[in-house]
GROMACS .gro file of C-alpha atoms in nm:
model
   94
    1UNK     CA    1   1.253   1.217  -2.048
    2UNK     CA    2   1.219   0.909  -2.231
    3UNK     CA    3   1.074   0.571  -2.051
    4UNK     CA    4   1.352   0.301  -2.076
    5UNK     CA    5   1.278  -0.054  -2.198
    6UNK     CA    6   1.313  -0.300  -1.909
    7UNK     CA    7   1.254  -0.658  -1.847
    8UNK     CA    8   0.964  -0.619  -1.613
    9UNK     CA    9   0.823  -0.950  -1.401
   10UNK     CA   10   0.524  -0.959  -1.259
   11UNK     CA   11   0.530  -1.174  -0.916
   12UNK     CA   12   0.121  -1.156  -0.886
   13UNK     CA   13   0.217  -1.396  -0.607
   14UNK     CA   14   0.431  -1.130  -0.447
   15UNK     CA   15   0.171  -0.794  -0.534
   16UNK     CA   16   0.476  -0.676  -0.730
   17UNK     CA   17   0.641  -0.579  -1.031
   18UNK     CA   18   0.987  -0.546  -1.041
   19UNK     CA   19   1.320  -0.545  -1.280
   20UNK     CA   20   1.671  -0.602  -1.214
   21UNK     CA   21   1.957  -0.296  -1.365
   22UNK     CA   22   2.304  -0.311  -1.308
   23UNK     CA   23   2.204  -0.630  -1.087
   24UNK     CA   24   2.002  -0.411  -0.840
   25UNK     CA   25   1.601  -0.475  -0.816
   26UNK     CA   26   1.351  -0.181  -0.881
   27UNK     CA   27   0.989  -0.282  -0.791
   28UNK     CA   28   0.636  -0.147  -0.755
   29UNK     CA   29   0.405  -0.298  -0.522
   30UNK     CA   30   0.075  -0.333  -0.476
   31UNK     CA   31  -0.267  -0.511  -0.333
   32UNK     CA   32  -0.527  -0.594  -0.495
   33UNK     CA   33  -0.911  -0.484  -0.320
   34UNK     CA   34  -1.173  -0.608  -0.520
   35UNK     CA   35  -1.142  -0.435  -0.847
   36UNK     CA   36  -0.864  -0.151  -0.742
   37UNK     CA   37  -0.547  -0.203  -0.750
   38UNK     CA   38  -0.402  -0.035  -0.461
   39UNK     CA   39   0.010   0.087  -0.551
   40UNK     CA   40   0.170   0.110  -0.204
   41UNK     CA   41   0.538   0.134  -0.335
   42UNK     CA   42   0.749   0.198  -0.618
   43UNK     CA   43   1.148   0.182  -0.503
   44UNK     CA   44   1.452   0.248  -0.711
   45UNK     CA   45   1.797   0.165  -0.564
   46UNK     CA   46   1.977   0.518  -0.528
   47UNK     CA   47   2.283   0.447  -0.793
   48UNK     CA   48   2.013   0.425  -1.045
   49UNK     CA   49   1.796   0.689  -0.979
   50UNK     CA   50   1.723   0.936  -1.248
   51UNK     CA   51   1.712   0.680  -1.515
   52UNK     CA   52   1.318   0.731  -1.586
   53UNK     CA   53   1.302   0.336  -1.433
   54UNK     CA   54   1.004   0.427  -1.168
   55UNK     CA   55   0.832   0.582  -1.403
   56UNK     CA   56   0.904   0.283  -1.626
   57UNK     CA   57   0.724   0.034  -1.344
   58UNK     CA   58   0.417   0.326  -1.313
   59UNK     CA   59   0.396   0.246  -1.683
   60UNK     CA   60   0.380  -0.102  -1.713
   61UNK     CA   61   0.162  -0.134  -1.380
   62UNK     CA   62  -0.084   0.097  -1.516
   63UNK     CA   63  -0.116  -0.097  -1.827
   64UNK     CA   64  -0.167  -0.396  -1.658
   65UNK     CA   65  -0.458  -0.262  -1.466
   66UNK     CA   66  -0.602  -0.075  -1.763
   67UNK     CA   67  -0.587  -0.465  -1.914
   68UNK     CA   68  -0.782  -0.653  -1.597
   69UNK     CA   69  -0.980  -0.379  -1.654
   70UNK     CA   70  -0.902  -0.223  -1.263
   71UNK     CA   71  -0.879   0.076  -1.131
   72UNK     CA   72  -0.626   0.219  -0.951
   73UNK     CA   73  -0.556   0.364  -0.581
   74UNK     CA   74  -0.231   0.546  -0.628
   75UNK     CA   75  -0.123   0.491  -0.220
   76UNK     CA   76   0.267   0.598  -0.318
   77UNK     CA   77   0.343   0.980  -0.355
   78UNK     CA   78   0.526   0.888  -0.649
   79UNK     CA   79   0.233   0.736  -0.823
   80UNK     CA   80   0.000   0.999  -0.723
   81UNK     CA   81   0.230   1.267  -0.885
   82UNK     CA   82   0.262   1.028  -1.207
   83UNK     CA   83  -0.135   0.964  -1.263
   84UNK     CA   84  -0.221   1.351  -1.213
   85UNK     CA   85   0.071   1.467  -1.475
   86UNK     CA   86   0.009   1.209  -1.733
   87UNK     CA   87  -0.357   1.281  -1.862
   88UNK     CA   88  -0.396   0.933  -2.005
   89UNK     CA   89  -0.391   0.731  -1.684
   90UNK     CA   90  -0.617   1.007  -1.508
   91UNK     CA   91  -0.961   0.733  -1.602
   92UNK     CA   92  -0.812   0.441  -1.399
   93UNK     CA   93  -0.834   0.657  -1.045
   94UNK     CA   94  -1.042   0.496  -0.834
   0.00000   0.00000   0.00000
């Protein structure tokens, strides 16, 4: 499955990232410890599940942390699942 483009804001005020489809809001959040980024929740509204938009959010979060040079405790099952299948974002575990 591909990843979709979204317009993805990050609300570093908030610990989240989130986008709105179809006028309903996907996010990620997380909390920062130091140098790890902890992800605690991703959450995609049920009518647009299915879409590849989580994994969208897991993308662009894990970027972000690769940037601020962080690494990363994957806290959400979703996350956890995303890091061990995708070999590339296995180096930001913490």
């Amino acid at each position: 499955m591909s990843i979709p483009t979204l317009d993805i804001r990050h609300l570093p005020e908030r610990g989240r990232f989130e986008a709105t489809v179809d006028g309903l809001v996907c996010e990620l959040d997380y909390r920062l410890q130091g140098q790890v980024m902890a992800i605690t929740h991703t959450g995609v509204p049920r009518p647009l599940e299915g879409r590849g938009l989580a994994a969208a959010l897991v993308v662009h979060a894990l970027t972000w942390a690769r940037q601020q040079e962080l690494k990363v405790m994957p806290v959400c099952s979703y996350v956890q699942v995303y890091m061990r299948r995708h070999p590339q974002f296995q180096d930001l575990q913490a």
